[in-house]
Coordinates of C-alpha atoms in Angstrom, one line a residue:
M1 CA 82.1 96.5 118.1
K2 CA 84.0 94.5 115.5
Q3 CA 83.3 96.5 111.6
H4 CA 84.7 93.8 109.0
I5 CA 84.8 96.2 106.4
F6 CA 88.6 95.5 105.4
T7 CA 89.7 91.4 104.2
V8 CA 92.9 92.1 103.3
T9 CA 96.4 92.2 105.9
C10 CA 97.2 94.9 108.5
L11 CA 100.4 95.4 106.1
T12 CA 98.5 96.0 102.7
V13 CA 95.4 98.0 104.6
I14 CA 98.6 99.9 105.7
I15 CA 99.6 100.4 101.9
L16 CA 95.7 100.3 100.7
F17 CA 94.7 103.4 103.1
F18 CA 98.1 105.9 102.4
T19 CA 97.6 105.4 98.4
A20 CA 94.1 104.8 97.6
C21 CA 92.3 106.9 100.6
M22 CA 94.6 110.1 101.5
A23 CA 96.0 111.3 97.9
E24 CA 94.5 108.3 95.3
E25 CA 97.7 107.8 93.8
Y26 CA 101.5 107.5 95.0
S27 CA 103.3 106.2 92.3
V28 CA 107.0 108.3 93.2
F29 CA 108.5 108.4 90.3
W30 CA 111.9 109.7 90.7
S31 CA 113.8 112.2 88.3
I32 CA 117.4 112.1 88.3
H33 CA 117.3 115.5 88.4
L34 CA 120.0 116.4 91.7
T35 CA 119.3 119.3 93.5
E36 CA 121.6 122.3 98.0
K37 CA 123.0 120.1 101.2
E38 CA 119.9 119.6 103.7
T39 CA 120.5 119.8 107.3
D40 CA 119.4 115.5 108.4
N41 CA 117.3 115.4 111.7
S42 CA 116.3 112.6 113.5
L43 CA 112.9 111.7 112.4
D44 CA 112.8 108.9 109.7
N45 CA 113.3 109.8 106.2
N46 CA 111.1 107.0 105.1
L47 CA 108.5 107.8 106.9
T48 CA 105.1 108.8 105.0
I49 CA 103.7 111.8 107.0
G50 CA 99.9 111.7 106.5
S51 CA 98.6 114.7 108.8
M52 CA 100.1 117.3 110.0
S53 CA 98.5 119.9 113.1
D54 CA 100.1 122.5 115.6
D55 CA 97.7 124.0 118.3
G56 CA 100.5 127.2 118.7
S57 CA 102.3 125.6 121.4
T58 CA 103.2 121.6 119.5
Y59 CA 103.4 120.4 116.5
F60 CA 101.6 116.7 115.6
I61 CA 102.5 114.8 112.8
S62 CA 100.1 111.8 112.2
T63 CA 102.8 108.9 110.5
G64 CA 103.1 105.0 109.8
G65 CA 100.2 104.4 111.9
S66 CA 101.9 106.3 114.7
I67 CA 101.2 109.8 116.2
L68 CA 104.4 112.5 117.1
K69 CA 104.7 115.6 118.8
K70 CA 107.1 118.5 119.0
S71 CA 106.9 121.7 120.6
V72 CA 106.7 124.6 117.7
T73 CA 109.7 126.8 119.8
A74 CA 112.1 123.4 120.3
A75 CA 115.8 123.4 118.6
S76 CA 115.1 122.3 113.9
S77 CA 117.1 119.2 115.5
A78 CA 115.6 118.4 118.7
S79 CA 113.5 114.8 118.7
W80 CA 109.7 114.0 117.5
K81 CA 108.3 112.2 120.3
K82 CA 105.7 109.1 120.4
I83 CA 102.2 109.6 122.3
S84 CA 100.2 106.9 123.9
L85 CA 97.0 105.8 121.8
P86 CA 94.0 104.7 122.7
R87 CA 94.0 101.4 122.5
S88 CA 96.5 98.7 121.4
G89 CA 96.2 97.4 117.8
A90 CA 95.3 101.4 116.9
F91 CA 97.1 102.6 113.7
C92 CA 96.6 106.4 113.1
T93 CA 94.7 107.0 110.1
G94 CA 94.3 111.2 110.5
I95 CA 94.5 113.7 112.7
T96 CA 93.7 117.4 113.3
L97 CA 93.5 120.0 116.2
Y98 CA 89.7 121.2 116.6
G99 CA 88.4 123.3 119.8
G100 CA 91.6 122.7 121.8
N101 CA 91.3 119.2 121.5
L102 CA 93.3 116.9 119.0
Y103 CA 91.3 114.4 117.1
A104 CA 92.3 111.3 115.0
G105 CA 90.8 108.4 113.4
F106 CA 92.2 104.9 114.0
L107 CA 92.2 101.7 112.5
I108 CA 92.0 98.9 115.4
N109 CA 93.3 95.2 114.9
E110 CA 92.3 95.4 111.1
S111 CA 88.7 95.0 111.0
E112 CA 87.9 98.2 113.7
T113 CA 87.1 101.4 113.3
A114 CA 87.6 104.9 116.0
L115 CA 87.2 108.1 116.2
Y116 CA 88.9 109.9 119.3
R117 CA 89.7 113.0 120.7
T118 CA 92.1 114.0 123.5
A119 CA 93.7 117.3 125.6
P120 CA 97.0 117.7 123.9
D121 CA 98.7 117.9 127.2
P122 CA 97.7 115.8 129.3
V123 CA 96.5 112.6 127.2
S124 CA 93.1 111.2 127.5
W125 CA 91.8 109.7 125.3
Q126 CA 87.8 109.5 124.6
E127 CA 85.9 107.7 122.1
E128 CA 84.1 109.9 119.8
V129 CA 80.7 107.5 119.5
D130 CA 78.3 108.4 117.3
A131 CA 75.8 106.4 114.3
D132 CA 76.7 108.3 111.5
I133 CA 80.5 107.6 111.5
A134 CA 80.6 103.9 113.6
G135 CA 81.4 101.0 111.5
K136 CA 83.3 104.0 108.3
Q137 CA 86.7 104.7 108.1
I138 CA 87.9 107.9 109.3
V139 CA 90.4 108.8 106.2
R140 CA 90.9 112.5 106.8
L141 CA 89.4 115.4 109.6
V142 CA 89.7 118.6 108.6
E143 CA 88.9 122.4 110.1
A144 CA 87.3 124.9 107.8
N145 CA 85.3 127.9 109.4
G146 CA 85.5 126.7 112.8
V147 CA 83.7 123.3 111.5
L148 CA 85.3 119.9 111.9
F149 CA 84.4 118.0 108.7
V150 CA 85.2 113.8 108.6
V151 CA 85.8 112.0 105.5
A152 CA 84.9 108.5 106.0
M153 CA 84.9 105.5 103.9
D154 CA 82.3 103.0 104.2
E155 CA 82.4 99.2 103.7
S156 CA 81.8 99.6 100.1
E157 CA 84.9 101.7 99.4
K158 CA 82.2 104.7 99.0
F159 CA 83.6 108.0 100.1
G160 CA 81.1 110.7 102.1
L161 CA 81.2 113.9 104.3
Y162 CA 80.2 114.7 107.6
Y163 CA 80.6 117.2 110.4
F164 CA 80.0 118.4 113.9
N165 CA 77.3 120.3 115.0
G166 CA 78.3 120.4 118.2
A167 CA 76.6 117.5 119.3
I168 CA 76.9 114.8 116.4
Y169 CA 78.2 114.0 113.5
Q170 CA 76.3 115.0 110.4
P171 CA 75.8 113.7 107.1
A172 CA 76.7 116.8 104.4
T173 CA 75.2 117.0 101.7
L174 CA 78.2 114.2 100.1
S175 CA 78.3 110.6 100.0
G176 CA 78.4 107.5 97.7
L177 CA 81.4 109.2 96.2
S178 CA 84.1 107.2 94.5
H179 CA 86.5 109.3 94.5
L180 CA 88.5 110.7 97.7
I181 CA 86.8 114.0 98.8
V182 CA 90.5 116.0 99.3
T183 CA 89.8 118.7 101.7
V184 CA 87.2 121.5 103.0
I185 CA 88.1 125.0 102.4
W186 CA 86.3 128.0 103.1
D187 CA 85.9 131.0 100.9
G188 CA 83.9 133.5 103.7
S189 CA 80.4 133.0 102.7
A190 CA 80.9 129.5 101.2
Y191 CA 82.8 126.0 101.6
W192 CA 84.1 124.2 98.9
T193 CA 85.3 120.9 98.4
I194 CA 87.0 118.5 95.5
A195 CA 86.3 115.0 94.9
G196 CA 88.0 113.1 91.4
N197 CA 86.9 115.8 88.8
R198 CA 84.4 117.4 90.4
L199 CA 84.2 120.2 92.1
Y200 CA 81.1 120.8 94.9
S201 CA 80.5 124.8 97.1
G202 CA 77.8 125.3 99.4
A203 CA 76.9 128.4 102.2
N204 CA 76.7 125.3 104.5
P205 CA 77.1 122.1 104.4
E206 CA 73.7 120.7 103.8
S207 CA 73.5 122.7 100.6
L208 CA 77.2 121.3 99.5
A209 CA 76.3 121.0 95.7
E210 CA 78.4 120.8 92.4
V211 CA 79.6 123.6 90.7
T212 CA 79.2 122.4 86.9
T213 CA 81.8 125.3 85.4
D214 CA 84.7 124.3 86.6
P215 CA 87.2 123.6 84.8
L216 CA 87.3 119.2 84.7
Q217 CA 83.2 119.1 84.7
S218 CA 83.6 117.4 81.4
D219 CA 86.8 115.7 81.5
S220 CA 86.4 112.5 83.4
G221 CA 90.1 111.1 82.5
N222 CA 91.8 113.3 84.9
K223 CA 90.9 114.1 88.6
Y224 CA 91.7 117.1 91.0
G225 CA 94.5 117.2 93.8
G226 CA 94.5 120.6 94.8
I227 CA 91.5 124.1 96.1
L228 CA 92.8 127.2 97.9
F229 CA 91.6 130.2 98.1
A230 CA 93.8 133.1 99.2
G231 CA 93.1 136.8 98.5
T232 CA 90.4 137.1 96.0
H233 CA 91.6 134.3 93.9
Y234 CA 90.5 130.5 93.5
Y235 CA 93.4 127.9 93.0
L236 CA 92.5 124.5 91.7
S237 CA 95.3 122.3 91.0
A238 CA 95.2 118.9 88.4
D239 CA 96.6 115.2 87.6
N240 CA 97.6 116.6 84.5
G241 CA 99.9 119.0 84.7
K242 CA 97.7 122.1 85.1
V243 CA 96.6 124.7 87.5
Y244 CA 93.5 126.9 87.7
R245 CA 92.9 130.2 88.9
S246 CA 89.7 132.0 88.9
D247 CA 88.0 135.2 90.4
D248 CA 84.7 133.9 90.3
G249 CA 84.8 130.4 91.5
F250 CA 84.8 128.9 88.0
A251 CA 81.6 130.7 87.1
S252 CA 82.9 131.3 84.2
S253 CA 85.6 131.0 81.7
E254 CA 86.1 134.8 81.4
G255 CA 87.2 134.8 84.6
S256 CA 89.4 132.2 85.1
E257 CA 93.0 130.9 84.0
K258 CA 95.3 128.0 83.1
K259 CA 98.5 127.4 83.2
T260 CA 100.1 123.7 82.0
V261 CA 103.8 123.2 83.4
S262 CA 105.8 121.5 80.4
Q263 CA 106.8 118.4 82.1
K264 CA 103.2 116.0 81.3
T265 CA 103.7 113.8 83.5
V266 CA 103.2 116.3 86.8
K267 CA 100.6 115.2 88.4
F268 CA 99.8 118.5 91.1
T269 CA 98.5 117.8 94.8
E270 CA 97.5 120.3 97.4
F271 CA 98.4 123.7 98.0
T272 CA 99.6 126.1 100.6
E273 CA 99.9 130.1 100.8
V274 CA 102.9 131.7 102.9
G275 CA 103.6 135.5 102.6
G276 CA 101.3 135.7 99.3
N277 CA 103.6 133.2 97.8
V278 CA 101.4 130.3 96.4
L279 CA 102.8 126.1 96.7
V280 CA 101.5 123.6 95.2
G281 CA 103.1 119.8 95.6
T282 CA 103.6 117.2 92.8
T283 CA 102.9 113.6 93.5
S284 CA 107.1 113.0 91.4
F285 CA 108.4 116.2 91.2
G286 CA 108.5 117.5 94.7
F287 CA 106.2 120.9 94.7
Y288 CA 105.7 124.0 92.5
Q289 CA 105.6 128.2 93.5
M290 CA 103.5 131.1 91.8
E291 CA 105.5 134.2 93.3
D292 CA 102.6 136.6 93.8
G293 CA 100.3 133.8 93.3
T294 CA 100.9 134.4 89.8
V295 CA 99.7 131.6 87.7
G296 CA 101.7 132.4 84.9
G297 CA 105.0 132.6 87.1
L298 CA 103.9 128.7 88.4
D299 CA 107.6 127.1 88.5
R300 CA 110.0 125.1 90.3
I301 CA 112.5 126.6 92.3
D302 CA 115.8 127.6 90.7
E303 CA 118.5 124.8 91.4
K304 CA 120.8 127.3 93.4
E305 CA 118.0 127.1 96.3
M306 CA 117.9 123.1 96.8
L307 CA 121.0 122.0 95.8
D308 CA 121.2 118.8 96.9
T309 CA 118.2 117.8 98.4
E310 CA 116.3 114.7 97.8
L311 CA 112.8 117.7 98.0
D312 CA 112.4 118.0 94.5
R313 CA 112.0 114.6 93.7
C314 CA 109.6 113.6 96.7
H315 CA 105.8 113.3 96.4
V316 CA 104.6 116.5 98.6
M317 CA 100.9 115.4 99.3
R318 CA 100.7 118.4 101.7
F319 CA 101.3 121.1 103.4
H320 CA 101.8 122.8 107.0
V321 CA 102.6 126.6 107.6
H322 CA 102.9 127.6 111.2
D323 CA 104.1 131.8 110.9
D324 CA 107.3 131.2 107.9
K325 CA 107.5 128.0 108.3
V326 CA 106.9 125.4 105.5
Y327 CA 106.4 121.9 106.4
F328 CA 106.5 119.6 103.0
L329 CA 104.1 116.2 104.2
T330 CA 105.8 113.8 101.6
A331 CA 105.2 110.2 100.9
A332 CA 108.0 107.9 101.9
Q333 CA 109.8 110.5 102.5
G334 CA 109.6 112.2 105.3
L335 CA 109.2 115.5 106.3
Y336 CA 111.3 118.4 105.1
S337 CA 111.0 122.2 106.1
N338 CA 112.3 125.4 105.3
T339 CA 111.3 129.5 105.8
Y340 CA 109.6 131.8 103.5
S341 CA 110.2 134.8 104.4
G342 CA 109.5 136.8 100.2
T343 CA 112.3 134.4 99.5
W344 CA 113.6 131.3 101.2
S345 CA 116.5 130.4 103.6
G346 CA 119.3 128.5 102.3
T347 CA 119.1 125.3 105.0
W348 CA 116.2 123.1 104.0
V349 CA 115.6 121.1 106.9
H350 CA 115.0 117.1 106.8
E351 CA 113.5 116.6 110.0

């Protein structure tokens, strides 16, 4: 059934989706800092990489409305291949692998929305028909603690969180939010998520409640960009040039610390962790890292390790890690990769 959610042209939908829905801010301000010669492979360097997932044998990325794949064991220079989409006019808005299947949200012919799943190989799409998500635009798919979460936007441009309970897509306790629900993580006993300047947590999807002791609780002028739980530490990043770390779930100021970078224009995005090294993206300065996860060590990589690449002036929205290989998903600057084994390898690859 056609759902006339969007009244703008297809081009505008694409722009708005990758700007407002996925990161809320994609304004890319280029630094003049020149950074190591990169290896440039066949993937278009101007693509926005919306999401990435792998099943151990194949990588999948969503970009420009398409879904591409490549073998995990393929040479770095091997080409990414498009896979067929479920219908003519389908524009992919996000993917994830869950339960052995590839799940993908779609906008179809500018007006219809749908969620589909398929086995990775061979591709045979089946629509997920569910009353609670019908007519809503799927803007993000996330797996946490073995649960599939769906972030969806309704026709009034409000965001809600849904989860698959094994039979249906059931609403979580978050709905009608004005800001994008960025992601969902699991710390071993509770789920955590962020939207705007609010932090939420709960032991199950039906009990997510606002945490009122978090750093931005009284700061309506700034927004969270990412959240991570690694080891025993919780991390939050924000668009105010700050990264926060806590050992008690931000329950008290005594159990938390923060680092403000010198460039106040830095807007931090999402996190990842590889080999004890915590990474956090930015909207215009590539990424920062915290070796050993120490907030006081928050800094950019030394120039000598990234000379002549463009990664350090990209909008790094999020990351994907497979073993010691890290992928950097950028806005309008394609996909970068490198390996980290205590130190970064000397070659930065522009896929």
